[in-house]
CSV table of C-alpha atoms and ligand atoms in Angstrom, one decimal:
chain,number,residue,atom,x,y,z
A,1,MET,CA,-30.7,49.5,65.9
A,2,GLU,CA,-34.0,48.2,64.5
A,3,GLU,CA,-36.8,46.7,66.6
A,4,ILE,CA,-37.5,43.1,65.9
A,5,LEU,CA,-40.3,42.5,68.4
A,6,ALA,CA,-42.7,44.9,70.1
A,7,ILE,CA,-45.2,43.5,72.5
A,8,GLU,CA,-47.8,46.1,73.2
A,9,HIS,CA,-50.4,46.0,75.9
A,10,LEU,CA,-50.6,42.3,75.8
A,11,SER,CA,-53.2,40.6,78.1
A,12,LYS,CA,-54.3,37.0,78.4
A,13,SER,CA,-56.7,35.2,80.6
A,14,PHE,CA,-57.8,31.6,80.9
A,15,THR,CA,-61.3,30.4,81.8
A,16,ILE,CA,-61.5,26.9,83.2
A,17,HIS,CA,-65.1,26.2,82.6
A,18,ASN,CA,-65.7,23.1,84.7
A,19,LEU,CA,-64.1,24.8,87.7
A,20,ASP,CA,-65.8,28.1,86.8
A,21,LYS,CA,-62.5,29.7,87.3
A,22,HIS,CA,-61.0,32.8,85.6
A,23,ILE,CA,-57.2,33.4,85.6
A,24,GLU,CA,-55.7,36.7,84.6
A,25,ALA,CA,-52.4,35.3,83.3
A,26,LEU,CA,-51.0,38.5,81.7
A,27,HIS,CA,-51.9,42.0,82.3
A,28,ASP,CA,-50.8,44.9,80.0
A,29,ILE,CA,-47.3,43.5,79.0
A,30,ASN,CA,-45.1,45.9,77.0
A,31,ILE,CA,-41.7,44.7,75.8
A,32,VAL,CA,-39.5,46.0,73.0
A,33,ILE,CA,-36.5,44.0,71.7
A,34,LYS,CA,-34.0,45.4,69.2
A,35,GLU,CA,-32.2,43.3,66.7
A,36,GLY,CA,-29.3,41.4,68.2
A,37,GLU,CA,-30.3,41.9,71.8
A,38,PHE,CA,-30.4,39.3,74.4
A,39,VAL,CA,-33.2,40.0,76.9
A,40,GLY,CA,-33.8,38.0,80.1
A,41,ILE,CA,-37.0,37.4,81.9
A,42,THR,CA,-37.2,36.2,85.5
A,43,GLY,CA,-40.0,35.8,88.1
A,44,LYS,CA,-41.6,33.3,90.3
A,45,SER,CA,-43.3,30.2,89.0
A,46,GLY,CA,-46.8,31.0,87.8
A,47,SER,CA,-46.0,34.7,87.1
A,48,GLY,CA,-46.8,34.4,83.4
A,49,LYS,CA,-43.4,34.0,81.8
A,50,SER,CA,-44.2,31.0,79.7
A,51,THR,CA,-47.5,32.4,78.7
A,52,VAL,CA,-45.7,35.5,77.1
A,53,PHE,CA,-43.6,33.1,75.0
A,54,LYS,CA,-46.6,30.9,74.0
A,55,CYS,CA,-48.4,34.1,72.8
A,56,ILE,CA,-45.4,35.1,70.7
A,57,TYR,CA,-45.1,31.6,69.3
A,58,ARG,CA,-48.9,31.5,68.9
A,59,THR,CA,-49.4,28.4,70.9
A,60,TYR,CA,-51.9,30.5,72.7
A,61,ALA,CA,-54.1,33.1,71.1
A,62,PRO,CA,-53.7,36.3,73.0
A,63,GLN,CA,-56.8,38.4,73.6
A,64,LYS,CA,-55.8,42.0,73.9
A,65,GLY,CA,-52.9,44.0,72.5
A,66,GLY,CA,-50.4,43.4,69.7
A,67,ILE,CA,-47.2,41.4,69.1
A,68,TRP,CA,-45.4,43.1,66.3
A,69,TYR,CA,-42.6,41.1,64.7
A,70,ASN,CA,-40.4,42.5,62.0
A,71,SER,CA,-40.2,39.5,59.7
A,72,LYS,CA,-37.6,39.0,57.0
A,73,GLU,CA,-40.2,37.4,54.7
A,74,PHE,CA,-43.3,39.4,55.5
A,75,GLY,CA,-42.1,42.7,56.9
A,76,PRO,CA,-43.8,44.0,60.1
A,77,ILE,CA,-46.5,41.5,61.0
A,78,ASN,CA,-48.8,41.3,64.0
A,79,LEU,CA,-48.4,37.7,65.2
A,80,MET,CA,-51.8,37.9,66.9
A,81,GLU,CA,-53.4,38.3,63.5
A,82,ALA,CA,-51.0,36.3,61.3
A,83,SER,CA,-52.6,33.4,59.4
A,84,ASP,CA,-51.8,29.8,60.3
A,85,ARG,CA,-49.8,29.6,57.1
A,86,GLU,CA,-47.7,32.6,58.1
A,87,VAL,CA,-47.2,31.2,61.6
A,88,ILE,CA,-46.0,27.8,60.2
A,89,TYR,CA,-43.6,29.6,57.9
A,90,LEU,CA,-42.1,31.7,60.7
A,91,ARG,CA,-41.7,28.7,63.0
A,92,LYS,CA,-39.8,26.9,60.2
A,93,HIS,CA,-37.6,29.8,59.2
A,94,GLU,CA,-37.4,32.7,61.6
A,95,ILE,CA,-38.6,32.0,65.1
A,96,GLY,CA,-37.2,29.2,67.3
A,97,TYR,CA,-38.6,28.0,70.6
A,98,VAL,CA,-37.0,25.9,73.2
A,99,SER,CA,-39.7,24.8,75.6
A,100,GLN,CA,-38.9,24.0,79.2
A,101,PHE,CA,-40.3,20.5,78.7
A,102,LEU,CA,-38.8,17.8,76.7
A,103,ASN,CA,-40.5,17.2,73.4
A,104,VAL,CA,-38.8,14.8,71.1
A,105,MET,CA,-40.3,12.7,68.3
A,106,PRO,CA,-40.1,9.0,69.3
A,107,ARG,CA,-39.5,7.5,65.8
A,108,ILE,CA,-36.5,9.4,64.6
A,109,THR,CA,-32.8,9.2,65.6
A,110,ALA,CA,-31.0,12.1,67.2
A,111,ARG,CA,-28.9,12.7,64.0
A,112,GLU,CA,-32.0,12.7,61.8
A,113,LEU,CA,-33.8,15.1,64.2
A,114,ILE,CA,-31.1,17.8,64.0
A,115,LYS,CA,-30.6,17.2,60.3
A,116,HIS,CA,-34.3,17.5,59.6
A,117,ALA,CA,-34.3,20.9,61.4
A,118,VAL,CA,-31.6,22.2,59.0
A,119,LEU,CA,-33.3,20.7,55.9
A,120,GLU,CA,-36.5,22.4,56.8
A,121,LYS,CA,-34.8,25.8,56.3
A,122,GLY,CA,-34.0,24.7,52.7
A,123,TYR,CA,-30.3,23.7,53.0
A,124,GLU,CA,-28.7,20.8,51.2
A,125,GLU,CA,-28.3,17.3,52.5
A,126,ASP,CA,-24.5,17.5,52.9
A,127,TYR,CA,-24.6,20.8,54.8
A,128,ALA,CA,-27.4,19.6,57.0
A,129,GLU,CA,-25.4,16.4,57.8
A,130,ARG,CA,-22.3,18.5,58.8
A,131,GLU,CA,-24.2,21.0,60.9
A,132,ALA,CA,-26.0,18.1,62.7
A,133,GLU,CA,-22.7,16.5,63.6
A,134,LYS,CA,-21.2,19.7,64.7
A,135,MET,CA,-24.1,20.4,67.0
A,136,LEU,CA,-24.2,16.9,68.4
A,137,GLU,CA,-20.5,17.2,69.1
A,138,HIS,CA,-20.8,20.6,70.7
A,139,PHE,CA,-23.3,19.3,73.2
A,140,GLU,CA,-21.2,16.3,73.8
A,141,LEU,CA,-23.9,13.8,72.9
A,142,GLY,CA,-21.6,10.8,72.5
A,143,ARG,CA,-21.3,9.3,69.0
A,144,GLY,CA,-23.0,6.2,70.3
A,145,LEU,CA,-26.2,8.2,70.7
A,146,TRP,CA,-26.3,9.8,67.3
A,147,ASP,CA,-28.1,7.0,65.6
A,148,SER,CA,-30.3,6.1,68.6
A,149,TYR,CA,-33.8,7.1,69.4
A,150,PRO,CA,-34.0,10.0,71.8
A,151,VAL,CA,-36.8,8.3,73.8
A,152,THR,CA,-34.0,6.2,75.4
A,153,PHE,CA,-32.0,9.3,76.4
A,154,SER,CA,-31.6,10.6,79.9
A,155,GLY,CA,-33.5,13.8,80.8
A,156,GLY,CA,-30.3,15.9,80.4
A,157,GLU,CA,-29.5,14.4,77.1
A,158,LYS,CA,-33.0,15.0,75.8
A,159,LEU,CA,-32.9,18.6,76.9
A,160,ARG,CA,-29.6,19.2,75.2
A,161,LEU,CA,-31.0,17.6,72.0
A,162,ASN,CA,-34.0,19.9,72.2
A,163,ILE,CA,-31.8,23.0,72.5
A,164,ALA,CA,-29.5,21.7,69.7
A,165,ARG,CA,-32.5,21.3,67.4
A,166,ALA,CA,-33.6,24.9,67.9
A,167,MET,CA,-30.2,26.4,67.8
A,168,VAL,CA,-28.9,24.6,64.7
A,169,LYS,CA,-31.5,26.5,62.6
A,170,ARG,CA,-29.9,29.8,63.5
A,171,PRO,CA,-33.4,31.5,63.9
A,172,ARG,CA,-33.6,35.3,63.8
A,173,LEU,CA,-35.5,35.3,67.0
A,174,LEU,CA,-35.0,32.5,69.6
A,175,LEU,CA,-37.2,32.0,72.6
A,176,LEU,CA,-35.6,30.1,75.4
A,177,ASP,CA,-37.9,28.9,78.2
A,178,GLU,CA,-35.7,27.9,81.1
A,179,PRO,CA,-33.3,26.0,78.9
A,180,THR,CA,-30.8,25.3,81.7
A,181,ALA,CA,-33.2,24.6,84.5
A,182,SER,CA,-32.6,20.9,84.8
A,183,LEU,CA,-29.1,20.6,83.5
A,184,ASP,CA,-25.9,20.0,85.4
A,185,TYR,CA,-23.3,22.7,85.6
A,186,GLU,CA,-21.2,21.4,82.6
A,187,SER,CA,-24.2,21.3,80.3
A,188,LYS,CA,-25.3,24.7,81.5
A,189,LEU,CA,-21.9,26.0,80.4
A,190,LYS,CA,-22.4,24.4,77.0
A,191,VAL,CA,-25.7,26.2,76.6
A,192,LYS,CA,-24.1,29.5,77.7
A,193,GLU,CA,-21.3,29.0,75.2
A,194,LEU,CA,-23.7,28.6,72.4
A,195,ILE,CA,-25.8,31.6,73.5
A,196,GLU,CA,-22.6,33.6,73.3
A,197,GLN,CA,-21.9,32.3,69.8
A,198,LEU,CA,-25.5,33.2,68.7
A,199,ILE,CA,-25.1,36.7,70.2
A,200,ARG,CA,-21.9,37.1,68.1
A,201,GLU,CA,-23.8,35.9,65.0
A,202,GLY,CA,-26.5,38.5,65.7
A,203,THR,CA,-29.4,36.2,66.8
A,204,THR,CA,-32.0,38.1,68.9
A,205,MET,CA,-32.9,36.1,72.0
A,206,LEU,CA,-35.5,36.3,74.7
A,207,GLY,CA,-34.8,34.0,77.6
A,208,ILE,CA,-36.6,32.9,80.7
A,209,PHE,CA,-34.0,32.0,83.4
A,210,HIS,CA,-34.6,30.8,86.8
A,211,ASP,CA,-31.0,31.6,87.7
A,212,LEU,CA,-30.5,34.7,85.7
A,213,GLU,CA,-27.3,35.3,87.6
A,214,PHE,CA,-25.8,32.6,85.3
A,215,MET,CA,-26.6,34.7,82.2
A,216,ALA,CA,-26.3,38.1,83.9
A,217,ASN,CA,-23.2,39.4,82.1
A,218,LEU,CA,-24.7,38.4,78.7
A,219,CYS,CA,-28.1,40.2,79.0
A,220,ASN,CA,-28.8,43.6,77.6
A,221,ARG,CA,-31.9,44.0,79.6
A,222,LYS,CA,-33.7,42.1,82.4
A,223,TYR,CA,-37.4,42.0,83.1
A,224,THR,CA,-39.0,40.7,86.2
A,225,MET,CA,-42.6,39.4,86.2
A,226,GLN,CA,-45.0,39.2,89.1
A,227,ASN,CA,-48.6,38.1,88.9
A,228,GLY,CA,-48.9,38.6,85.2
A,229,LYS,CA,-47.3,42.0,85.2
A,230,LEU,CA,-43.8,43.4,84.4
A,231,VAL,CA,-42.7,44.9,87.7
A,232,ASP,CA,-39.0,45.8,87.0
A,233,THR,CA,-36.7,46.5,84.1
A,234,LYS,CA,-33.0,46.7,84.4
A,235,TYR,CA,-30.8,48.0,81.7
A,236,CYS,CA,-27.5,46.1,81.7
A,237,SER,CA,-25.4,46.9,78.6
A,238,GLN,CA,-26.0,48.5,75.3
A,239,ILE,CA,-25.1,46.7,72.2
B,1,ADP,P1,-44.5,30.8,84.6
B,1,ADP,O1,-44.0,30.3,83.3
B,1,ADP,O2,-44.1,32.1,85.0
B,1,ADP,O3,-44.3,29.8,85.6
B,1,ADP,P2,-47.1,30.4,83.3
B,1,ADP,O4,-47.0,31.4,82.2
B,1,ADP,O5,-46.9,29.0,82.9
B,1,ADP,O6,-46.1,30.9,84.5
B,1,ADP,O7,-48.5,30.5,84.0
B,1,ADP,C1,-49.1,31.8,84.4
B,1,ADP,C2,-50.5,31.5,84.9
B,1,ADP,O8,-51.4,31.1,83.9
B,1,ADP,C3,-50.6,30.4,86.0
B,1,ADP,O9,-51.5,30.8,86.9
B,1,ADP,C4,-51.0,29.2,85.2
B,1,ADP,O10,-51.7,28.3,86.0
B,1,ADP,C5,-52.0,29.9,84.2
B,1,ADP,N1,-52.0,29.1,82.9
B,1,ADP,C6,-51.0,29.0,82.0
B,1,ADP,N2,-51.4,28.2,80.9
B,1,ADP,C7,-52.7,27.9,81.2
B,1,ADP,C8,-53.7,27.1,80.5
B,1,ADP,N3,-53.4,26.6,79.3
B,1,ADP,N4,-54.9,27.0,81.0
B,1,ADP,C9,-55.2,27.5,82.2
B,1,ADP,N5,-54.3,28.3,82.9
B,1,ADP,C10,-53.1,28.4,82.4
B,2,MG,MG1,-42.9,28.6,82.8
């Protein structure tokens, strides 16, 4: 099985100048993910989990180490050194990210939002329309909401839309930052179902879960973080 992501000796610190404070957020992180794996990360709040994701997605510029991604378009590429153009391409076509916070554009309907994500990958209008409807239906966002603006949605509805938008693109690598944290049990099951489907389709996923129990039987490997370090690795099942 080929490696799709190799994080090598990744470190990241923050300096908050006006407070004269220095935070060592990540210290010598090493993670390898093979194609098709579903890897879980858990750990207390503030242990650095989201920072790892933001370094992969290049929201943050990491300082030390390498993040090697085996891109379909570019071949092996160090995300820490990739150009902005390459990062934009990868975000559109290969790497998806569901943040734990709700980010929806205010001036676009739910249907348009999902459709736009599919069109961005270069698919035709009709196909994008069908995929968008399938996804909205899967997440049980009522038909009455499809042509409404997400700003008017409840927290749970916004979150489900966020997840739908990332998943509809069928990215090669999907980063899930606590996607189920604020959802009710029914919605969590919906997310789990889709994760199972993506696993069957061969999507590689790295997920941060507060309640990893919920995903336990799906994970190939589980990492635990503490104070910016990986402190434990559990091998669950081979694929
Ligand atoms: P987790 O996702 O595990 O809760 P984070 O990765 O969000 O943890 O944060 C790890 C540490 O890095 C925390 O101490 C947090 O305050 C700090 N941190 C994260 N992002 C920033 C930032 N942009 N500026 C300053 N400190 C940050
Ligand atoms: Mg976090």
